[in-house]
Structures are given as C-alpha cells and as structure tokens.
C-alpha cells in the first residue's frame, strides 16, 4: 500500500532594518539538525469489504512510534464515492479516533475511500494510508430472481457475502407494494454514467429496478429492494395515469416503454424529473390524421451504444402486421417534426440485403441481443457499436428469423441508413421450435437458444436454413431462458453465460443453472453454477455493485 508522509516545515527569515544603520553578521552555521522520526503504517489491506451494521476490526501495526504515545492522534476517515441519496449521506465522515479500528459500520452500502491518519502533535507531522472500503449487505451483489408463487410476486436473491452464500427469500413479503399479482419482469436500467463513456445514467440511481406486473409497475430501492409510495409508475407519467408496461428499455438517455394501450418515451437527460410523455403508437394517414395501432409487447433499440442523438426504436405493428419504428431522442429538434409517431420500415430506407421486410406475418418474439454488428459512424474510433435486434415471426406454420441493426436517425439525415438488415433464417428445420416458449440470443456469438419443455436447443445463425442442435435437459419445465449484459468491465466475459430458470413443481421447486456458451460448435452439457429453493422463476437479473472510479 502506498504510504504518504506529509512533513510540515516552517522557515522564518528575520530582516532587521534600522534607519541609517546597516549591520551584517557572518553566518557561522551554528544550527542543530534533528531527523524527524518516520512512522510506518502496516497491516491495512488495499481493499476492505465490510458488512453493513456489523462489527469491523482493522488491526494496525505502527513502526517508529516514540515512547510517549500521548503525543499521537489517530483518525479513521471515509469519503463517499457514490451519489448522495439524501441529506444524511455526508461526503466525509470520521468513523473513529482510535489507534486501531474495532467498531460497528453504520454506513450506507456502497464504495468509500478510507483514510487512516497518524499525527505527531509534538512535531506537527502526520502520516496516512489509504484503502478502498466497500460496505455491503446480503443484497449488494448477486442473482435476483423474480418468481411467481401461486400467482403472487416473490423476489429471491442468491449472494455471496464475505465468502458465504446467502439465500434471501421473498424479500417483498412485508412490503406494502400494491402490485403483488402476476409478475412479468424485473428490469434494471443503468444507474450511473461512466467516465469512459461506456454508459450513461438512465434511471434514478437510488431506485434503478422496475418491477413489472400485470396489475402495475413500480421501482425498487437499490440496496434491499425497499419500496416507497413515490416509486409508483404513475408519478413518472405526465398525466399521472397508472401505466402497466410489458417492457421498458433505453437507448442512451432516451427511454421507451410499451403498454397495452401504447408506447411512451422519456428523456432522462433531464434527470430524475423526466416524465413519460404522450402516446407515440400511431401512423400518419394521407390526410395527416393519426391512426393508432396496437404494438407487440417489446421495444427494439440499440442498447449498447451510449452515444446516440436520435436513436431508432423498433416495434411490430399487430394491426397491419409489419415492422415500424419511432425516430426518438433529438429527432424533433433535428427535423422540426415534433409530432412524429411511428413510421413504416422499408427496404429502400434500410441498409443491407439479408431479406425484404415482410407484411402479414404473426409476431412471436423480439429481443435486443447486444450483439455487435458495426461500429457507430457517429463516434468512429471510440469502440461504440450498433447491436442487433432479433425478431421471430410466423407465417403458415413456419418461423422466420430477422436480424436488424438499429442505428441513429441522424445517419439518415446524412444520407446513410438508420437501420440495417443483418440476418434472415428459415427456422423450419429446427426441432419443435413452434412449441418453444423461451428464446435467447447470445450477445457475443451468432447463436440462438430455445427451450421446449425441459430441453434446450442451439441454432447457429451462420446460414439462412439452420438446424437445431440439442444441448441439455433439466428436470421439470424451463420457465426462463436468457443472457444478461453485465455493466461492469470485470464481468464482461460472463455475458457469454446462458441463464436457465426451471421449475420442477412443489414448494420452492424453482432452480437456477448457469452455463458457459462460448464455443459456437461444442455441445453445452455441464452447468457452472447451480442454485435451488426458489418459487417459479419468471425473470432473472444480476445485481452488480456500484463501481468505485
């Protein structure tokens, strides 16, 4: 650990001026010099993890102390490294003034800078040593599982705290949340902006989780998923309506959600005061009147590129059975059209030639894969990519797969395509795919997985007529199949992992298995992680800790 020594020295220069008299004296060099004793601090680790509201002991070894220890003062100071939640979150706090630390940690969970200071009062010299302090709880990091227990919401979590696995069951059991029936999804938007521009803040950082149910939607607190009245979705709506979204997503600051009665946008560059605005699910008729349309329950967009001005949001029009899109963000300011709703996607406007846009097909599934397709022309050289949104449609009993890379509508204003047709596949050779209820697309490979009962199949998307390869089977019924895009760089490789939730029936019959899906060809057989004792799993996310820049 780097140790910092601060030595405070004073030099006084005496100039004696007497009117009409000047005198000089030879400097004989008669000074007494003494070495300042240096204190070495040892025993404090670079990184310290502490469990909130539990005792923390930090033994310290100090070499070089003088015999009279009363001449020394000690201080344990923490500096908060995350955004304050309220006035109680002070930027700096002295935890103790003892030689060693042995006390209860009563800090809010999150990252801190810990600074230990030893001051020699006699010599006015002080010595310091710093460490990264991470204050955690049993819910700071780990798998969060949204379950259904007899149709009721149940939120479980598996975490590893100080080397021990902790299973937190039914964390909302004592909550006053009004929506506890028929859970749909648990969605985590980005709670923080990164200095390297890899992410922007998309939600109130104190409550970044959206719990979606058929009854309604609310946010949950970042620490232990606590609930407050102010987290209800109606307080984010401009008209205070009780919106019931089926999907919420965001392309950079610009958020979009789809509900049973329409799609709504919100610009989070305005911060926590940003509201969801009026419905956008309409086409313009020839006479410029609005024709409202029913939209499939998912929003397609470029979820991995944080630098977009007018991101393209894609939907499937259930009335006309066609792809449509909304040019969001700054489109109105760039074009002067402040009333645009949805526009038809067309072959003439699109880049690529993988397929022609179909009309009349039935919607099956859509997913923002995070799979990189091409570098963003808006910010070349910065490592920002357009990713692929995959859609499965059905026609005459055959499933068809379409891959579309969604870009920035600003590209269209510069004469380049705002979206590109990247993939097409006829899935009729894939075993039992029309019986599949769950699909998952790898964010790092050209692979699609789907589940039928308890079996999982893999499809390599490198041909227009692929077949399915059986991978593995789990006991019971698969209820959730997905990949998860991790936010923190140290977890990037885990985005290869295929996450499988299943239910073998009975109380606590839910099981979680995690498989590494790196190789496009090798069969996946063994899971790398297994947990059990859940309700019927509906959705799974991984809660990552706040990073310490």
XYZ file of C-alpha atoms in Angstrom:
549
model
C 0.000 0.000 0.000
C 1.325 3.345 -0.929
C 2.093 5.349 2.188
C 2.011 9.127 2.171
C 4.156 11.204 4.524
C 3.348 14.834 4.951
C 6.026 16.921 6.736
C 5.171 20.461 7.706
C 8.165 22.721 7.955
C 8.376 26.458 8.647
C 11.225 28.765 7.716
C 11.364 32.225 9.256
C 13.529 34.981 7.738
C 14.328 37.890 10.058
C 15.178 41.139 8.323
C 16.324 43.834 10.636
C 16.211 47.304 9.194
C 17.349 50.197 11.243
C 17.157 53.695 9.841
C 20.634 54.842 8.801
C 22.270 51.722 10.273
C 23.123 48.575 8.475
C 24.876 45.693 10.024
C 25.963 42.336 8.824
C 26.744 39.293 10.770
C 28.577 36.282 9.486
C 26.550 33.066 9.399
C 28.600 30.669 11.488
C 26.344 27.716 10.709
C 25.508 27.162 14.335
C 22.230 25.181 13.853
C 21.087 21.917 15.434
C 19.503 19.475 12.922
C 17.353 16.529 14.054
C 15.870 13.717 11.953
C 12.094 13.562 12.102
C 11.147 10.029 13.188
C 9.133 8.321 10.480
C 6.161 6.166 11.396
C 5.438 3.239 9.104
C 1.835 2.038 8.855
C 1.334 -1.647 8.104
C -1.493 -4.142 8.267
C -4.171 -2.264 6.310
C -5.202 -4.014 3.077
C -5.627 -2.231 -0.228
C -9.284 -3.268 -0.378
C -11.518 -3.895 2.605
C -15.045 -5.322 2.483
C -17.304 -4.664 5.454
C -20.792 -5.930 6.184
C -23.109 -3.035 6.988
C -24.304 -2.790 10.601
C -21.808 -5.441 11.664
C -18.548 -5.074 13.568
C -15.379 -4.406 11.564
C -11.920 -4.906 13.035
C -8.809 -3.477 11.356
C -5.608 -4.247 13.301
C -2.750 -1.859 12.611
C 0.998 -2.203 13.104
C 2.864 1.059 13.600
C 6.658 1.019 13.447
C 8.642 4.024 14.649
C 6.359 5.328 17.395
C 8.121 7.184 20.189
C 7.868 6.003 23.786
C 5.398 8.737 24.687
C 2.352 7.619 22.729
C 0.287 10.511 24.097
C 1.967 12.701 21.515
C -0.024 10.930 18.739
C -3.561 11.395 17.450
C -5.427 8.930 15.210
C -8.275 9.285 12.711
C -10.270 6.905 10.514
C -11.944 8.990 7.799
C -14.216 7.766 4.970
C -15.064 9.701 1.810
C -18.202 8.609 -0.060
C -17.571 7.519 -3.686
C -21.186 7.391 -4.869
C -24.017 9.839 -5.380
C -25.771 11.010 -2.223
C -29.306 9.771 -1.699
C -30.396 12.344 0.865
C -29.015 14.872 3.347
C -27.898 12.097 5.689
C -25.312 10.931 3.140
C -22.417 13.159 4.130
C -19.445 13.377 1.806
C -16.919 12.756 4.601
C -17.275 11.124 7.989
C -14.843 10.348 10.785
C -15.554 6.807 11.959
C -13.128 6.638 14.872
C -10.167 8.359 16.551
C -8.507 5.244 17.917
C -5.190 3.607 17.105
C -6.911 0.519 15.730
C -10.392 0.251 14.293
C -12.905 -2.006 16.006
C -16.458 -0.748 15.648
C -19.878 -1.197 14.038
C -20.064 0.009 10.423
C -23.187 2.171 10.156
C -22.595 3.478 6.639
C -24.952 3.174 3.694
C -23.854 0.317 1.400
C -21.522 1.442 -1.375
C -17.873 2.276 -2.152
C -15.804 4.590 0.056
C -12.231 5.821 0.282
C -10.820 5.019 3.730
C -8.013 7.247 5.032
C -6.129 6.376 8.227
C -4.080 9.224 9.743
C -1.459 9.209 12.497
C -0.458 12.700 13.669
C 2.581 13.531 15.761
C 1.365 16.565 17.718
C 4.810 17.415 19.037
C 6.455 17.664 15.612
C 3.272 18.680 13.732
C 3.815 15.825 11.280
C 1.212 13.350 10.056
C 1.286 10.040 8.222
C -1.501 8.491 6.121
C -2.502 5.286 4.467
C -5.496 4.805 2.148
C -7.697 1.856 1.218
C -10.833 1.166 -0.794
C -13.675 0.329 1.578
C -16.699 -1.499 0.173
C -19.676 -1.589 2.518
C -22.005 -4.426 1.527
C -25.163 -6.151 2.647
C -26.582 -9.558 1.837
C -28.279 -7.864 -1.131
C -25.352 -5.846 -2.508
C -24.473 -8.216 -5.343
C -25.794 -11.454 -6.758
C -28.590 -13.162 -8.658
C -32.037 -11.629 -8.230
C -34.930 -13.893 -9.180
C -38.451 -12.666 -9.807
C -40.697 -15.609 -9.025
C -44.362 -16.432 -9.052
C -45.721 -18.275 -6.044
C -49.330 -19.237 -6.623
C -49.568 -16.248 -8.948
C -48.106 -13.833 -6.377
C -44.870 -11.851 -6.653
C -41.916 -13.380 -4.825
C -38.450 -11.823 -5.031
C -35.488 -14.021 -4.058
C -31.749 -13.399 -4.147
C -28.602 -15.509 -4.048
C -25.463 -13.650 -2.996
C -22.001 -14.407 -1.688
C -21.083 -12.219 1.265
C -17.605 -12.425 2.802
C -17.159 -15.899 1.315
C -20.521 -17.314 2.382
C -23.547 -17.946 0.139
C -26.726 -16.267 1.362
C -30.238 -17.039 0.089
C -32.648 -14.163 0.777
C -36.208 -15.407 0.294
C -39.360 -13.441 -0.516
C -37.771 -10.046 0.122
C -41.026 -8.185 -0.614
C -43.177 -10.259 1.755
C -43.522 -7.430 4.291
C -43.684 -4.649 1.705
C -46.787 -2.513 1.142
C -46.381 -2.666 -2.636
C -49.912 -2.584 -4.116
C -48.932 -4.814 -7.057
C -48.279 -8.375 -5.934
C -50.126 -10.401 -8.551
C -48.935 -11.934 -11.837
C -45.279 -10.829 -12.119
C -43.957 -10.099 -15.625
C -40.371 -8.841 -15.477
C -37.630 -7.236 -13.392
C -35.709 -4.604 -15.364
C -32.512 -2.820 -14.310
C -31.567 0.366 -16.169
C -28.131 1.974 -15.878
C -27.865 3.840 -12.550
C -24.644 5.683 -13.312
C -22.618 7.330 -16.052
C -19.104 6.037 -16.658
C -16.060 8.243 -17.150
C -15.046 6.200 -20.199
C -18.456 6.998 -21.787
C -19.370 3.301 -21.859
C -22.641 4.004 -20.051
C -24.958 6.871 -19.196
C -27.391 7.237 -16.339
C -30.900 6.138 -17.346
C -32.794 5.995 -14.058
C -32.846 7.392 -10.541
C -29.712 5.767 -9.061
C -31.388 5.252 -5.689
C -34.160 3.114 -7.238
C -32.923 1.630 -10.537
C -35.100 -1.503 -10.639
C -38.511 -1.679 -12.311
C -40.861 -4.408 -11.109
C -43.448 -5.134 -13.819
C -46.668 -6.977 -13.029
C -50.000 -7.292 -14.797
C -51.501 -5.109 -12.054
C -48.989 -2.274 -12.345
C -45.354 -1.183 -12.167
C -43.118 0.333 -9.525
C -39.434 0.993 -8.929
C -37.486 -0.621 -6.088
C -34.633 0.730 -3.966
C -31.040 -0.080 -4.878
C -29.984 -1.524 -1.525
C -32.507 -4.148 -0.440
C -35.352 -3.577 -2.911
C -37.291 -1.468 -0.428
C -40.460 0.179 -1.708
C -41.841 3.709 -1.292
C -45.093 5.245 -2.491
C -43.150 7.701 -4.670
C -41.720 4.779 -6.702
C -45.107 4.025 -8.295
C -45.105 4.376 -12.083
C -47.925 6.925 -12.039
C -45.557 9.511 -10.525
C -43.382 9.240 -13.640
C -46.330 9.770 -16.001
C -47.092 13.260 -17.231
C -50.816 12.634 -16.761
C -50.487 10.542 -13.549
C -52.017 7.546 -15.343
C -51.412 4.067 -13.951
C -49.322 2.692 -16.832
C -48.787 -1.068 -16.990
C -45.750 -1.625 -19.246
C -44.759 -5.015 -20.575
C -41.254 -3.821 -21.478
C -39.002 -0.868 -20.618
C -35.674 -0.169 -22.262
C -33.331 2.684 -23.092
C -31.022 3.796 -25.885
C -28.548 6.158 -24.237
C -30.643 8.728 -22.265
C -33.789 8.095 -24.290
C -36.126 5.582 -22.662
C -39.087 3.791 -24.211
C -41.801 1.544 -22.832
C -44.678 -0.358 -24.367
C -48.023 -0.871 -22.639
C -51.301 -2.451 -23.703
C -52.557 0.934 -24.879
C -49.414 2.333 -26.468
C -45.762 3.324 -26.379
C -44.296 6.167 -24.345
C -40.908 7.881 -24.353
C -38.904 9.699 -21.683
C -35.710 11.736 -21.988
C -33.593 11.054 -18.908
C -31.075 13.732 -19.819
C -33.492 15.879 -17.789
C -32.657 13.763 -14.735
C -34.999 12.318 -12.171
C -37.681 14.875 -13.071
C -38.044 13.330 -16.552
C -41.620 12.195 -17.268
C -43.063 9.691 -19.713
C -44.792 11.655 -22.452
C -47.926 11.100 -24.564
C -48.520 8.000 -26.688
C -46.485 7.533 -29.868
C -48.107 4.398 -31.313
C -49.739 5.986 -34.340
C -49.185 6.200 -38.075
C -49.982 9.252 -40.181
C -52.702 8.755 -42.802
C -52.634 10.522 -46.149
C -54.767 13.315 -44.685
C -52.254 13.631 -41.794
C -54.681 12.247 -39.226
C -53.377 9.858 -36.577
C -54.143 6.145 -36.826
C -53.390 4.493 -33.505
C -52.060 0.934 -33.747
C -51.590 -1.998 -31.394
C -47.941 -2.779 -30.682
C -46.308 -6.109 -29.746
C -45.074 -6.176 -26.128
C -41.407 -5.376 -26.782
C -39.222 -2.426 -27.811
C -36.246 -2.916 -30.120
C -33.316 -0.480 -29.869
C -29.528 -0.176 -29.722
C -28.970 -0.859 -26.031
C -25.159 -0.863 -26.012
C -24.255 2.419 -27.724
C -24.321 5.322 -25.220
C -23.712 7.981 -27.911
C -26.898 8.413 -29.944
C -28.712 11.619 -30.881
C -31.910 10.264 -32.393
C -31.947 6.511 -31.671
C -34.254 4.323 -33.730
C -36.822 2.395 -31.663
C -38.409 -0.564 -33.447
C -41.836 -2.149 -32.860
C -44.078 -4.686 -34.508
C -47.442 -3.325 -35.618
C -50.002 -6.004 -34.700
C -52.807 -4.369 -36.704
C -51.022 -4.226 -40.072
C -48.517 -6.973 -39.183
C -45.441 -5.013 -40.174
C -42.241 -3.549 -38.740
C -42.467 0.105 -37.701
C -40.095 2.439 -35.907
C -40.012 5.690 -33.997
C -37.053 8.053 -34.510
C -36.537 9.182 -30.947
C -34.307 11.477 -28.968
C -33.419 14.690 -30.761
C -35.314 13.833 -33.966
C -37.818 16.640 -33.425
C -35.106 19.223 -32.938
C -33.110 17.979 -35.911
C -36.039 17.865 -38.355
C -38.589 20.278 -36.927
C -41.183 17.473 -36.818
C -42.342 17.411 -33.203
C -45.382 15.193 -33.805
C -43.852 12.099 -35.405
C -45.268 8.799 -34.189
C -44.341 5.562 -35.951
C -43.015 5.133 -39.483
C -43.042 2.042 -41.696
C -39.697 0.293 -42.084
C -38.836 -0.096 -45.759
C -36.273 -1.817 -47.944
C -35.465 1.467 -49.678
C -34.546 3.168 -46.415
C -32.665 0.219 -44.899
C -29.097 -0.874 -45.359
C -28.193 -4.493 -46.068
C -29.946 -7.080 -48.214
C -30.455 -10.056 -45.885
C -34.227 -10.022 -46.538
C -37.174 -7.956 -47.698
C -39.418 -6.622 -44.949
C -42.393 -8.999 -44.600
C -46.015 -7.920 -44.230
C -48.783 -10.058 -42.829
C -46.702 -12.334 -40.592
C -47.620 -13.054 -36.976
C -45.464 -11.805 -34.125
C -43.731 -14.436 -31.964
C -40.733 -12.885 -30.200
C -38.290 -9.931 -30.178
C -35.013 -9.407 -28.287
C -32.281 -6.771 -28.110
C -29.292 -9.103 -28.144
C -26.467 -6.630 -27.576
C -24.629 -8.482 -30.373
C -22.201 -6.073 -32.052
C -22.726 -5.581 -35.757
C -20.911 -2.454 -36.947
C -19.037 0.440 -35.412
C -21.151 3.526 -34.927
C -20.498 6.099 -37.640
C -21.441 8.818 -35.160
C -18.363 8.203 -32.982
C -15.823 6.177 -35.010
C -12.768 5.010 -33.130
C -14.393 5.141 -29.691
C -15.484 1.497 -29.617
C -19.234 2.166 -29.818
C -21.195 -0.361 -31.882
C -24.653 -0.841 -33.299
C -26.138 -4.047 -31.953
C -28.669 -6.438 -33.463
C -32.316 -6.824 -32.517
C -33.719 -10.239 -33.465
C -37.383 -10.865 -34.237
C -39.186 -14.167 -34.852
C -42.351 -14.108 -36.973
C -44.683 -16.921 -38.029
C -46.341 -17.482 -41.383
C -48.220 -20.622 -42.435
C -46.793 -22.550 -39.512
C -43.163 -21.652 -40.285
C -40.976 -19.492 -38.048
C -38.807 -16.848 -39.719
C -35.940 -15.011 -38.023
C -34.993 -11.398 -38.833
C -31.948 -9.552 -37.538
C -31.909 -5.746 -37.720
C -29.152 -3.414 -36.510
C -30.748 -0.211 -35.262
C -28.671 2.955 -35.573
C -29.218 6.673 -35.152
C -31.735 8.527 -37.354
C -29.115 11.247 -37.626
C -27.465 8.856 -40.086
C -30.495 9.116 -42.376
C -30.209 12.894 -42.325
C -26.617 12.452 -43.515
C -27.617 10.106 -46.346
C -26.799 6.832 -44.589
C -29.215 4.117 -43.426
C -30.659 4.450 -39.933
C -31.146 0.678 -39.723
C -29.617 -2.334 -41.469
C -30.989 -5.782 -42.336
C -28.346 -8.191 -40.998
C -29.825 -11.701 -40.659
C -32.526 -13.917 -42.075
C -33.194 -17.574 -41.297
C -35.971 -20.019 -42.100
C -36.297 -21.969 -38.849
C -38.425 -24.828 -40.194
C -35.549 -27.322 -39.722
C -35.279 -26.565 -36.012
C -36.698 -29.314 -33.814
C -40.062 -28.465 -32.203
C -39.348 -24.734 -32.461
C -43.024 -23.887 -32.907
C -43.562 -25.324 -29.430
C -40.849 -23.180 -27.880
C -41.893 -20.615 -25.285
C -38.485 -19.172 -24.447
C -35.690 -17.862 -26.695
C -32.278 -16.310 -26.006
C -29.711 -14.699 -28.323
C -26.046 -14.567 -27.380
C -24.625 -11.032 -27.146
C -21.175 -12.306 -28.123
C -21.766 -15.097 -30.669
C -24.110 -15.736 -33.613
C -26.132 -18.206 -31.563
C -29.786 -18.566 -30.682
C -31.081 -20.879 -27.977
C -34.642 -22.001 -27.369
C -36.385 -24.205 -24.843
C -39.064 -26.847 -25.301
C -40.332 -28.287 -22.011
C -37.070 -29.071 -20.199
C -34.834 -29.307 -23.290
C -32.551 -26.588 -24.663
C -31.507 -26.388 -28.332
C -28.892 -24.222 -30.031
C -29.082 -22.704 -33.521
C -26.015 -21.276 -35.264
C -27.114 -18.240 -37.252
C -24.439 -18.530 -39.929
C -26.832 -19.892 -42.580
C -30.285 -18.977 -43.854
C -31.583 -22.529 -43.276
C -30.119 -23.603 -39.948
C -30.944 -26.680 -37.941
C -31.049 -27.067 -34.176
C -28.545 -28.952 -32.049
C -29.747 -30.436 -28.769
C -27.685 -29.142 -25.818
C -29.008 -30.373 -22.481
C -32.129 -31.182 -20.492
C -33.092 -30.114 -16.978
C -35.678 -31.678 -14.641
C -39.099 -30.090 -14.896
C -40.161 -27.146 -17.076
C -37.924 -24.314 -18.239
C -39.566 -21.021 -17.239
C -36.810 -18.501 -18.057
C -34.022 -18.541 -20.662
C -31.762 -15.551 -21.231
C -28.352 -13.943 -21.467
C -27.518 -10.952 -19.302
C -25.451 -7.951 -20.387
C -23.230 -7.056 -17.457
C -22.447 -3.412 -16.797
C -19.072 -3.637 -15.048
C -15.982 -4.451 -17.087
C -14.774 -7.196 -14.736
C -17.952 -9.152 -15.520
C -17.765 -8.795 -19.310
C -16.899 -12.423 -20.002
C -19.929 -13.550 -18.012
C -22.116 -12.165 -20.807
C -21.356 -15.483 -22.558
C -23.285 -17.318 -19.840
C -26.664 -18.819 -20.661
C -29.028 -18.449 -17.708
C -31.713 -21.083 -17.240
C -34.555 -20.940 -14.736
C -36.688 -24.053 -14.326
C -39.460 -25.404 -12.124
C -39.792 -28.992 -11.000
C -43.028 -28.311 -9.115
C -43.965 -28.130 -5.479
C -42.901 -25.570 -2.892
C -39.528 -23.961 -3.638
C -39.233 -26.022 -6.815
C -37.513 -23.261 -8.790
C -33.916 -23.896 -9.887
C -31.230 -21.687 -11.446
C -28.479 -23.063 -13.661
C -25.768 -21.085 -15.447
C -23.944 -22.495 -18.485
C -20.955 -21.081 -20.339
C -21.846 -20.705 -24.020
C -18.564 -19.558 -25.558
C -17.973 -22.053 -28.370
C -20.281 -21.996 -31.402
C -19.786 -25.697 -32.053
C -19.181 -27.573 -28.812
C -22.224 -29.034 -27.093
C -23.073 -27.495 -23.744
C -23.555 -30.215 -21.179
C -22.484 -29.174 -17.698
C -23.568 -26.092 -15.788
C -21.004 -23.934 -13.995
C -23.382 -22.694 -11.323
C -26.470 -24.148 -9.648
C -28.920 -22.819 -7.042
C -32.301 -24.093 -5.877
C -35.148 -23.378 -3.480
C -36.963 -20.642 -5.402
C -40.508 -20.076 -6.489
C -41.488 -20.476 -10.139
C -38.859 -18.296 -11.846
C -40.234 -15.588 -14.155
C -37.165 -13.393 -14.689
C -33.520 -13.233 -13.588
C -31.068 -10.342 -13.384
C -27.642 -9.967 -11.810
C -27.291 -7.102 -9.364
C -23.865 -5.525 -9.771
C -22.257 -3.253 -7.178
C -21.732 0.436 -7.786
C -18.266 0.908 -9.231
C -15.576 2.936 -7.490
C -13.949 5.187 -10.041
